[in-house]
Coordinates of C-alpha atoms in Angstrom, one line a residue:
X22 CA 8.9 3.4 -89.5
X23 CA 10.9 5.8 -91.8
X24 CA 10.9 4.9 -95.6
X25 CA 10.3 1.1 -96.2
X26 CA 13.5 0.5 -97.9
X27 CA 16.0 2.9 -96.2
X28 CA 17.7 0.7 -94.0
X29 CA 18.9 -0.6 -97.6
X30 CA 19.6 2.7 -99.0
X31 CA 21.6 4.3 -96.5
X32 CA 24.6 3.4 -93.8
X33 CA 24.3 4.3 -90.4
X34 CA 25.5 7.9 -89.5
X35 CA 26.2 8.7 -86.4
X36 CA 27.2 12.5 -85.0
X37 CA 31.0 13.2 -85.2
X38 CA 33.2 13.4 -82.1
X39 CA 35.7 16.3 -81.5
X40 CA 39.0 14.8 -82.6
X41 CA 41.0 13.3 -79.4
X42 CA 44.1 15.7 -79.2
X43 CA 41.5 18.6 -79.6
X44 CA 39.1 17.9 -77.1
X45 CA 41.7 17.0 -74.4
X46 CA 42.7 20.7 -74.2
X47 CA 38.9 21.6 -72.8
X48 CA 35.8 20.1 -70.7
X49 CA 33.1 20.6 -73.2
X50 CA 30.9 18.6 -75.1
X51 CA 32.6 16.1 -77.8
X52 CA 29.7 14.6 -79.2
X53 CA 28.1 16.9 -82.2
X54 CA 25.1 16.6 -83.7
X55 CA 24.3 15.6 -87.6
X56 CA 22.7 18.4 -89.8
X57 CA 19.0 18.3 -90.0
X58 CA 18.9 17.0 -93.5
X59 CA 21.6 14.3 -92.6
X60 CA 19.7 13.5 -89.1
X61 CA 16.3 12.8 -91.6
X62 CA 18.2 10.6 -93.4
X63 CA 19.1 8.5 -90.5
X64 CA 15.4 8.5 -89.1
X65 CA 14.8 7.1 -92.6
X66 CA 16.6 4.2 -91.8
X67 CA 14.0 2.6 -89.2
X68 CA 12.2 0.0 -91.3
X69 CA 9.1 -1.8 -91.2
X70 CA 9.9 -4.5 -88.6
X71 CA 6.5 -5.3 -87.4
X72 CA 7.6 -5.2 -83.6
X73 CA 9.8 -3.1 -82.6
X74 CA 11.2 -4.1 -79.9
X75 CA 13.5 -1.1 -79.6
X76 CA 10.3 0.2 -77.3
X77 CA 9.6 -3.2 -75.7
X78 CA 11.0 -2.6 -72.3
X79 CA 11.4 -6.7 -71.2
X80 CA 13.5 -8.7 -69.4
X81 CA 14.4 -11.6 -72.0
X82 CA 16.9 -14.5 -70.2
X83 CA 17.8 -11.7 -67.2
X84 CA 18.8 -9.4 -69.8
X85 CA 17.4 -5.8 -70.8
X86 CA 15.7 -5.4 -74.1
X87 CA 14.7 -2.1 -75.2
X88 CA 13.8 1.4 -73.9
X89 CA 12.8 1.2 -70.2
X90 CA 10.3 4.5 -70.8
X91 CA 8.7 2.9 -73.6
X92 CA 9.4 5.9 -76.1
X93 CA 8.0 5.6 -79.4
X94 CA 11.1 5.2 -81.2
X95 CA 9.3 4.0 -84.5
X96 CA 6.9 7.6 -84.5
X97 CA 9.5 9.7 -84.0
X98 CA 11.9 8.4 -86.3
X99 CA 9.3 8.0 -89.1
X100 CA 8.3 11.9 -88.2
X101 CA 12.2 12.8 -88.5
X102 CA 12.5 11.8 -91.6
X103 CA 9.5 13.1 -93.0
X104 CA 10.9 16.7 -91.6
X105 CA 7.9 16.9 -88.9
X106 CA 10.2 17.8 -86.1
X107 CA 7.8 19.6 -83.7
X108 CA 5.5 16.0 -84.2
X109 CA 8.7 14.2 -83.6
X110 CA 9.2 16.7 -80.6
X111 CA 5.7 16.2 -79.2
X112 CA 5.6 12.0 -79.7
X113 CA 9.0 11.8 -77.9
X114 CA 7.7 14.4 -74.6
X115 CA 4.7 11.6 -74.4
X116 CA 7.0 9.0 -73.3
X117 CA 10.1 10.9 -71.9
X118 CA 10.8 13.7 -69.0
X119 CA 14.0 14.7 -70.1
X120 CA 15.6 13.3 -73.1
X121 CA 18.4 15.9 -73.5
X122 CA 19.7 13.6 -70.7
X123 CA 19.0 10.1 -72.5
X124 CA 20.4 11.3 -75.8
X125 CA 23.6 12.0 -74.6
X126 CA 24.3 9.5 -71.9
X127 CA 21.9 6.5 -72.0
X128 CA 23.9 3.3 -73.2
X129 CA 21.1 2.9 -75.9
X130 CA 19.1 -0.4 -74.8
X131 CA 16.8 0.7 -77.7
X132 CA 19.5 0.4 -80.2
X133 CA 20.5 -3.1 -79.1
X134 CA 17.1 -3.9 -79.8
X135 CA 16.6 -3.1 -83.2
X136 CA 15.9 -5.1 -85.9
X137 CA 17.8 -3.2 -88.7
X138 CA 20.6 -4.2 -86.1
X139 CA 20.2 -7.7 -86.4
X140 CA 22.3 -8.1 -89.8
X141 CA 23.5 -5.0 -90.4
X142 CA 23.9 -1.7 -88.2
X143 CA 21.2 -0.5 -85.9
X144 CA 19.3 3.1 -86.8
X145 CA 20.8 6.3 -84.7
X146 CA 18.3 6.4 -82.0
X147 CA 19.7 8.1 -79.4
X148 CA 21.4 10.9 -81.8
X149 CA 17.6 11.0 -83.3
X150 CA 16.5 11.7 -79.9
X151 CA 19.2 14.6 -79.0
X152 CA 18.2 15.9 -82.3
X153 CA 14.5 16.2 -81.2
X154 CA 14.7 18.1 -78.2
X155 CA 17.6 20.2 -78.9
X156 CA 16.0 21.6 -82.2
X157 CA 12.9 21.6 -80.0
X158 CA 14.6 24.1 -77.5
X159 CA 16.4 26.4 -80.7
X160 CA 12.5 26.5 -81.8
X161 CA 10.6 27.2 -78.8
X162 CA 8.4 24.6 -78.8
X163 CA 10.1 23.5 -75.1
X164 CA 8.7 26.3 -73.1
X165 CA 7.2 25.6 -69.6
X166 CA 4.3 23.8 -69.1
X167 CA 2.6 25.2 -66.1
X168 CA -0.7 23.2 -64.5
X169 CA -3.6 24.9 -64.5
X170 CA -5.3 23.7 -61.6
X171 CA -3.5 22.6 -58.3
X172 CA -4.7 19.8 -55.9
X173 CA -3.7 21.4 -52.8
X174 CA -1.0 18.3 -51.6
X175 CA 2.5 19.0 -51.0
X176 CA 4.7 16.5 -51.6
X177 CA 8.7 16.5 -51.0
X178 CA 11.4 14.9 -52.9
X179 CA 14.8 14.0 -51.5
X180 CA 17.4 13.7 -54.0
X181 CA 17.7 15.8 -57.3
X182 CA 18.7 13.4 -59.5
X183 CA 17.2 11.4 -62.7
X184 CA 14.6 9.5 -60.7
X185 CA 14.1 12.8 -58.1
X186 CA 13.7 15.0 -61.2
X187 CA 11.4 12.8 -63.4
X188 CA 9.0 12.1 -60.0
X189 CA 9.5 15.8 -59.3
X190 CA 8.9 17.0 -62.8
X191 CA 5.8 14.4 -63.7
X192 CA 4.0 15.3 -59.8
X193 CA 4.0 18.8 -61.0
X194 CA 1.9 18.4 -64.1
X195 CA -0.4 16.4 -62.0
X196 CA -1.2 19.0 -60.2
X197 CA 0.5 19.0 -57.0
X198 CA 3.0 21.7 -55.3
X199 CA 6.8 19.7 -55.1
X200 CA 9.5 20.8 -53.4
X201 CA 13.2 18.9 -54.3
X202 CA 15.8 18.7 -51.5
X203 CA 19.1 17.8 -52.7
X204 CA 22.2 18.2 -50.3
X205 CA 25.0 19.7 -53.0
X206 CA 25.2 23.2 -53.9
X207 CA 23.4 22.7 -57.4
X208 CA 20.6 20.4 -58.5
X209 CA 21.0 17.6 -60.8
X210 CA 22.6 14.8 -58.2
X211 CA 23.8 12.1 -60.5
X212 CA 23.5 14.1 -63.5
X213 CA 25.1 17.6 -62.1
X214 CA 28.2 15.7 -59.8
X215 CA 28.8 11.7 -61.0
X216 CA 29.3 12.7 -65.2
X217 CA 31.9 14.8 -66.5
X218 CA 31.0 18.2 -68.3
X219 CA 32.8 16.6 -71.4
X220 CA 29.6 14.3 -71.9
X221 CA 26.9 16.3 -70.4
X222 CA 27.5 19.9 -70.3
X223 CA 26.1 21.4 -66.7
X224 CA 24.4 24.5 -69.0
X225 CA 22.0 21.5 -70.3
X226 CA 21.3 20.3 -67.0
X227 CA 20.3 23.8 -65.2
X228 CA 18.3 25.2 -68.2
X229 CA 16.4 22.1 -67.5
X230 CA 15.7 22.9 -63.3
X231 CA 15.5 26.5 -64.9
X232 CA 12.2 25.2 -66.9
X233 CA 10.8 23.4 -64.2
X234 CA 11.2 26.6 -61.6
X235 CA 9.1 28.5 -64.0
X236 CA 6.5 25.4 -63.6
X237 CA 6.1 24.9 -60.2
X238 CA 8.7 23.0 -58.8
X239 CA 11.1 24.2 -55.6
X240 CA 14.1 23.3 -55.5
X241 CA 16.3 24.0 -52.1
X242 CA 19.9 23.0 -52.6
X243 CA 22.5 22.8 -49.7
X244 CA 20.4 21.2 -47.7
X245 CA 20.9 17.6 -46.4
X246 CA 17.4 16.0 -45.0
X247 CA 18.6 13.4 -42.3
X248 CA 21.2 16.0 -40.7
X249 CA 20.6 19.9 -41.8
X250 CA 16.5 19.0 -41.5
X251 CA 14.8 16.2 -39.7
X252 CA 13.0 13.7 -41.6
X253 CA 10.3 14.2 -38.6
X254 CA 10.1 17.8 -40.2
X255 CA 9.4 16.8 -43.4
X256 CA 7.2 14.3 -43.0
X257 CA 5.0 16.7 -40.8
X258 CA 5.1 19.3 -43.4
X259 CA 4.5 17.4 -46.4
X260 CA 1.1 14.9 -47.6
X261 CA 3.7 12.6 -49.4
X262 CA 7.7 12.0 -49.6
X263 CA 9.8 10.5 -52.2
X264 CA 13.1 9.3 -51.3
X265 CA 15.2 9.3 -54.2
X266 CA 18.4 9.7 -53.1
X267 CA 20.4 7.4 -55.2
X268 CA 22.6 4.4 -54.1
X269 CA 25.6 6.3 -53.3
X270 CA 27.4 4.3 -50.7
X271 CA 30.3 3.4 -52.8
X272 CA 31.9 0.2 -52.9
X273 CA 35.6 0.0 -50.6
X274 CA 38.6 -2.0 -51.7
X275 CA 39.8 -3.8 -48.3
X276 CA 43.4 -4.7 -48.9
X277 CA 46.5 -3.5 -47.4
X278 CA 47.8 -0.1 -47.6
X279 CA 44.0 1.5 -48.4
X280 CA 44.6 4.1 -45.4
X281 CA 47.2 5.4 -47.5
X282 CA 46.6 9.2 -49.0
X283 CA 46.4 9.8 -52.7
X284 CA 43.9 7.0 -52.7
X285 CA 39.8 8.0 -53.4
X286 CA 36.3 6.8 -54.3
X287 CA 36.0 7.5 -57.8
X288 CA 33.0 9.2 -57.3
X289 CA 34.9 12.3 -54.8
X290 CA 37.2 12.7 -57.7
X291 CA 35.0 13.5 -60.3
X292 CA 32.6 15.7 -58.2
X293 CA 35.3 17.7 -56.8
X294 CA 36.6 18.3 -60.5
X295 CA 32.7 19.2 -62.0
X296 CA 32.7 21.6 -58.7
X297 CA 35.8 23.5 -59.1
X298 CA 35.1 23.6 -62.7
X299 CA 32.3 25.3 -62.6
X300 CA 33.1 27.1 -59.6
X301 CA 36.2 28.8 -61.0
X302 CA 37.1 27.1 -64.0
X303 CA 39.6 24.6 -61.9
X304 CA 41.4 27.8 -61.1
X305 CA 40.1 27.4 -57.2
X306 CA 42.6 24.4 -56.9
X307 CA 39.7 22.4 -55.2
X308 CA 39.7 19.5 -56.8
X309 CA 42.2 16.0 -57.2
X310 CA 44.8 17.0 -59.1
X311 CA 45.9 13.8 -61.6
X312 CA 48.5 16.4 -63.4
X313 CA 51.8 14.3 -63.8
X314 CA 51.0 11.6 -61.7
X315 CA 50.9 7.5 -62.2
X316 CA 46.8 7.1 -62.1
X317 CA 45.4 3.6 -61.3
X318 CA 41.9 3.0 -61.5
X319 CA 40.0 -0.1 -60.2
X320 CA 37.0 -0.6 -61.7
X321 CA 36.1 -0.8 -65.5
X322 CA 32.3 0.4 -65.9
X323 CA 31.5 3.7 -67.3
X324 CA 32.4 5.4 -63.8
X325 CA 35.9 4.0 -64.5
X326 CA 35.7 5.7 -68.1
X327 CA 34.8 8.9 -66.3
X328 CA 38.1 8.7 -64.4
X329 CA 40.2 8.2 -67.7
X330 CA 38.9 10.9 -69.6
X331 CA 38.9 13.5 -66.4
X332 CA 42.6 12.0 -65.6
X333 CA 43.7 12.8 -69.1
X334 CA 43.1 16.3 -69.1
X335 CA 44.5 17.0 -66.4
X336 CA 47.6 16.0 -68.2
X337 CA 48.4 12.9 -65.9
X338 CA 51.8 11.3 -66.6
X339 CA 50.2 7.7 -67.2
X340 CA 46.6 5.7 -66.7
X341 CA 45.9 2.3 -66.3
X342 CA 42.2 0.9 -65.8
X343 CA 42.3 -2.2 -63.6
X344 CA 39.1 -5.2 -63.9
X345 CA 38.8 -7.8 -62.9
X346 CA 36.6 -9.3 -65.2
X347 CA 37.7 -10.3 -68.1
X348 CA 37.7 -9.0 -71.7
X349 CA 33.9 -8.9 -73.6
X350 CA 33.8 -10.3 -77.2
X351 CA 33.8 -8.2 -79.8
X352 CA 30.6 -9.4 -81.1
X353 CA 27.4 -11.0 -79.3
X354 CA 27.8 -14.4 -77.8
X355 CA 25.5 -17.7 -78.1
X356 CA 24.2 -16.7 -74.6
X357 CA 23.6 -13.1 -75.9
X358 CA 21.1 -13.0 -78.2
X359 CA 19.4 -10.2 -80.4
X360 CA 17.2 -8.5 -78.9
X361 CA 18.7 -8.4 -75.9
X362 CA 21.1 -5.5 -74.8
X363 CA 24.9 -6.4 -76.5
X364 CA 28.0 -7.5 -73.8
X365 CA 30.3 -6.7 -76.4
X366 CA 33.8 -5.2 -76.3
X367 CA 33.3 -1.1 -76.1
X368 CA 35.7 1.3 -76.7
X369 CA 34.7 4.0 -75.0
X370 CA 35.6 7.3 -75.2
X371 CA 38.3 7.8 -72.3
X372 CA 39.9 4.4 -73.8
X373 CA 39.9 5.8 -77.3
X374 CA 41.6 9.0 -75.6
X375 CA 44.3 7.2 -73.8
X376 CA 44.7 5.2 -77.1
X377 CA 45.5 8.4 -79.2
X378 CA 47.7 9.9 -76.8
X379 CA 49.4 6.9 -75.3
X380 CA 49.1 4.0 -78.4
X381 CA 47.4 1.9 -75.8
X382 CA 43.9 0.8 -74.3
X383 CA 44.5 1.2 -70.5
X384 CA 42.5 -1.4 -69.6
X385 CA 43.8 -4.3 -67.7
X386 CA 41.2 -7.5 -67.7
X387 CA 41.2 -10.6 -65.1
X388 CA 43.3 -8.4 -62.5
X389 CA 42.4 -7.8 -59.2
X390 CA 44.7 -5.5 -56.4
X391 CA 46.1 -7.2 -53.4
X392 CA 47.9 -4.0 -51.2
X393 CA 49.1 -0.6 -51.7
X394 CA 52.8 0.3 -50.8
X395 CA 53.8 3.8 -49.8
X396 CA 56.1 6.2 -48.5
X397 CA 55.8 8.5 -46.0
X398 CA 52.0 8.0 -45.9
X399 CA 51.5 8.1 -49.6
X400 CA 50.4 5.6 -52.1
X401 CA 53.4 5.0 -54.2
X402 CA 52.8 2.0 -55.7
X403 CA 49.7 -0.8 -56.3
X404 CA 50.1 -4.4 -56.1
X405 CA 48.3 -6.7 -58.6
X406 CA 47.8 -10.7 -59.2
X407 CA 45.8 -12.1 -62.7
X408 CA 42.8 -14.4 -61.1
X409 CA 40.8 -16.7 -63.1
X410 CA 37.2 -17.5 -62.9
X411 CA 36.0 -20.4 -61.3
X412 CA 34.0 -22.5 -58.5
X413 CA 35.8 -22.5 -55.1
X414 CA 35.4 -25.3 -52.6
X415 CA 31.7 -24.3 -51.9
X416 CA 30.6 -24.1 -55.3
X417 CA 30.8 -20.4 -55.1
X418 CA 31.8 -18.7 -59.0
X419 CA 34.3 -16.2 -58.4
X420 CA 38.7 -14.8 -59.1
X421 CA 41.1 -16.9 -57.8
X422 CA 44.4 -15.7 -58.2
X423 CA 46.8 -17.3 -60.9
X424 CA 50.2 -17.8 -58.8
X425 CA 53.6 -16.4 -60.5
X426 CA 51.3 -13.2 -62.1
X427 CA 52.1 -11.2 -59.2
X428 CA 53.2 -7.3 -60.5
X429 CA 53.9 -3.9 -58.6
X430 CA 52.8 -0.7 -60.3
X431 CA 53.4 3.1 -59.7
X432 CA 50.7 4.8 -58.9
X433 CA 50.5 8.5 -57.0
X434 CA 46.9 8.5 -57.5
X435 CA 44.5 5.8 -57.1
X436 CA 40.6 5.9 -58.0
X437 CA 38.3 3.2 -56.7
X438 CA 35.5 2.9 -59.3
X439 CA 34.0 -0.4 -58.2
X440 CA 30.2 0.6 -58.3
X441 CA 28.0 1.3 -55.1
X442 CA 26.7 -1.1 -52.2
X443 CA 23.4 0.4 -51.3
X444 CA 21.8 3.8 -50.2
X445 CA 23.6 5.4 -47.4
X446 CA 22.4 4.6 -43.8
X447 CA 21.6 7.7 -42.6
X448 CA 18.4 8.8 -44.7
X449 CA 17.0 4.8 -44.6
X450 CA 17.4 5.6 -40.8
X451 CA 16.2 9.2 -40.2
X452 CA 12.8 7.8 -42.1
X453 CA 12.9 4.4 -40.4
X454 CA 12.2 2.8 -43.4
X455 CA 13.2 -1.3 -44.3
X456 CA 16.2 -1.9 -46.2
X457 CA 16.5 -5.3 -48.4
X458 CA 19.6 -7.5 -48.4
X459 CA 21.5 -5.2 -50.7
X460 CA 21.0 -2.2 -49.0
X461 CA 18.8 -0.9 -50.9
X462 CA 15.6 0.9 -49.4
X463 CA 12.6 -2.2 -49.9
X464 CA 9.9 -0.8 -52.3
X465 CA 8.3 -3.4 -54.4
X466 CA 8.2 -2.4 -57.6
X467 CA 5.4 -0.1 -59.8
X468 CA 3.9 0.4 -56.4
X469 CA 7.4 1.9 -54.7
X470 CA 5.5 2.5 -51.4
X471 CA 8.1 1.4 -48.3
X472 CA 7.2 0.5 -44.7
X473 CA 6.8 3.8 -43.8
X474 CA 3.3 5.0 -44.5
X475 CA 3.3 8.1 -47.4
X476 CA 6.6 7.6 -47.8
X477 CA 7.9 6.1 -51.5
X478 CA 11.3 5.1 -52.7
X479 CA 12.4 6.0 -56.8
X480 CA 15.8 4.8 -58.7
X481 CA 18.8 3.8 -57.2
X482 CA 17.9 3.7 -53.6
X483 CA 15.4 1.2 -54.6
X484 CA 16.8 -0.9 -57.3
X485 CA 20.8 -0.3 -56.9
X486 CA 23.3 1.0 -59.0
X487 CA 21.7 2.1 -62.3
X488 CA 21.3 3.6 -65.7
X489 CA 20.0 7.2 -65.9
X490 CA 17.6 6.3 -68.3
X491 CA 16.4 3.4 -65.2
X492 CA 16.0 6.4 -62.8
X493 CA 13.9 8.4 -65.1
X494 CA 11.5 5.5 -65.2
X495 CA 11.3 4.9 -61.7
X496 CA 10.5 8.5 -60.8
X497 CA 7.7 8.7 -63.4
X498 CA 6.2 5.4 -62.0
X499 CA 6.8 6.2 -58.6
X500 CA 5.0 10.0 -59.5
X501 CA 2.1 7.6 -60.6
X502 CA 2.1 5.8 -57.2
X503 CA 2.4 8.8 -55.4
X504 CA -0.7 10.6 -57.1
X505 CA -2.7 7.1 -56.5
X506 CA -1.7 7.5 -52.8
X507 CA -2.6 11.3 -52.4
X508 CA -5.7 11.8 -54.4
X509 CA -7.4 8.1 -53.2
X510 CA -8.5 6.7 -57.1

């Protein structure tokens, strides 16, 4: 805990944000970081609950409830306050690979959890956590940590991002010689091409890969195992594999008018943006230009968000975010308890962008798309009905469309953002491995070993669509597994 009574004392602070107008004319960071004296204040604001289930990590009713690495949230915060930051900065590496990534883009699971959030606001754990490692970095105390003694096994690592990294990272300070394949130009996967520079800056990312080159750790870029290297190849050259290549098959909208141009997978939009960005500052033109253009995006998670925000700086005429669920309460239902993780109404920050600039959320709830129209092979307009939920004639839950809510909308540029369906084919197939119903590569869990002897499975291929914080988990577990596997105890 912090002090004993300052959840009482003092009222939740978090980090400011770059005012809208101001950070819509650039592509860096929005989120700022409290002062250190202000920041101790806040860690003084994790009481004395007696379980803290901001570390629990359970599944309570199906729902998430605290921090899937375990992190020792309490320690750290009590050790923040107290001005110990290179304690703080030690208890949090325990727990945690990389939480310059977590405390910036982790939906806070831990903060959900907390019991100073149960009647009043919940302590700034994720800021705390950004605090920790970036002071840890301006003091030197995050310098590499290179293993003293090797084992002699070589073990390869497809994919490069959260889960890849973490198994990559933790397999290193075992002891054993890594080497990361990951198909894009630069490292980072998820991380480097699927989130926008605005809310994690690329610099972050690469002084990372940067740290754990001076450790150990390969990493060969450009290269995609499956087609530019045989999975035969690697398994011959390597005592273990790790595939954790995410679940990046994304999911297709199959209505009328898709084969249409000027409609994309959300996904190709924002990694062709990140990519020209940082290629050339956008000045290469490679990218999806939303400048002046009617955007539609369908889909309303985070991915969805990404598209707003990215859409908006380009200085797109209009935005409109299609879902078709419908709209979350503003506080925690009956069948949403504390501690689990809150299904409330979020404005996030593309929402709050378009809401400063255009005096409305672009968020359309209980709508679903039914064709595209166009002219001369381009999208010109989307299609939409309202559906409701309810049971169909086989009992099934799911949208059924209202009659008489029929609309037509302009659009010159549509983003599907409607999540992922599984891993892609080609890698499952290249290692022959088994694939489960959803198309995700079949690893039990903890033990992430697949069909294919020496072969494991981390993140998103193996569980699906995910959270970063998720993948960093799975790759530490999985590096667990794998150093089980390799060193026989």
């Amino acid at each position: 805990m912090g002090k004993p009574t300052g959840f009482l004392e003092y009222e939740r602070q978090a980090g400011p944000n770059v005012p809208e107008k101001q950070r819509l004319q650039n592509w860096e960071e929005f989120h700022k970081r409290l002062p250190k004296e202000e920041q101790q204040t806040q860690g003084a604001r994790c009481m004395d609950c007696g379980t803290p289930f901001c570390q629990s990590n359970l599944i309570l009713n199906g729902m998430a409830s605290g921090c899937p690495l375990r992190n020792l949230i309490p320690e750290w915060n009590e050790l923040v306050f107290k001005g110990r930051w290179e304690e703080a900065f030690e208890r949090l590496m325990l727990t945690s690979n990389f939480p310059e990534f977590t405390g910036r883009v982790c939906p806070a699971l831990c903060e959900s959890a907390c019991t100073a959030g149960l009647n009043g606001e919940a302590v700034t754990v994720k800021d705390n956590e950004c605090s920790i490692i970036e002071n840890a970095y301006a003091n030197g105390w995050m310098k590499p940590c290179i293993p003293e003694v090797r084992t002699g096994k070589k073990v390869a690592v497809i994919g490069s991002g959260p889960s890849g990294m973490a198994a990559a990272d933790s397999l290193n300070q075992l002891g054993h010689s890594v080497t990361v394949y990951e198909r894009f130009d630069r490292p980072g996967g998820l991380l480097m091409y699927g989130i926008p520079n605005m809310k994690l800056d690329k610099a972050i990312i690469l002084r990372r890969v940067k740290l754990m080159e001076e450790e150990g750790v390969v990493f060969k870029t450009g290269v995609n195992v499956g087609k530019d290297i045989s999975a035969q190849e690697i398994m011959d050259g390597y005592d273990a594999v790790v595939l954790a290549c995410g679940a990046s098959k994304p999911r297709d909208l199959n209505v009328e008018g898709r084969d249409l141009e000027g409609i994309y997978f959300a996904v190709d939009f924002l990694r062709r943006n990140t990519k020209s960005l940082l290629d050339s500052g956008l000045e290469d033109g490679n990218y999806i230009s939303a400048k002046d253009k009617n955007v539609i995006i369908i889909g309303g998670g985070d991915t969805g968000t990404d598209c707003v925000g990215t859409s908006l700086r380009h200085g797109c005429k209009s935005v409109n975010q299609i879902e078709i669920m419908g709209e979350l309460p503003k506080t925690r239902g009956e069948n949403n308890p504390w501690p689990q993780y809150k299904r409330i109404l979020k404005v996030d920050y593309g929402q709050q962008e378009n809401i400063d600039l255009h005096g409305c959320d672009p968020r359309i709830y209980n709508t679903t798309v039914t064709k595209f129209e166009g002219k001369d092979g381009r999208v010109e307009k989307v299609h939409t009905v309202e559906v409701k939920w309810e049971k169909d004639a086989n009992g099934r839950f799911g949208p059924q469309p209202i009659a008489g809510t029929e609309k037509v909308m302009d659009a010159q540029l549509v983003l599907l953002a409607m999540g992922f369906v599984g891993t892609e084919d080609y890698v499952a197939q290249a290692f022959g491995v088994e694939l489960d119903a959803r198309g995700n590569i079949n690893a039990e869990y903890e033990k992430h070993s697949t069909s294919v002897d020496k072969v494991f499975a981390a993140g998103d291929v193996r569980r699906g669509q995910s959270l970063v914080v998720w993948g960093v988990a799975e790759g530490r577990n999985t590096a667990l597994a794998v150093d089980e596997y390799l060193m026989n105890e």
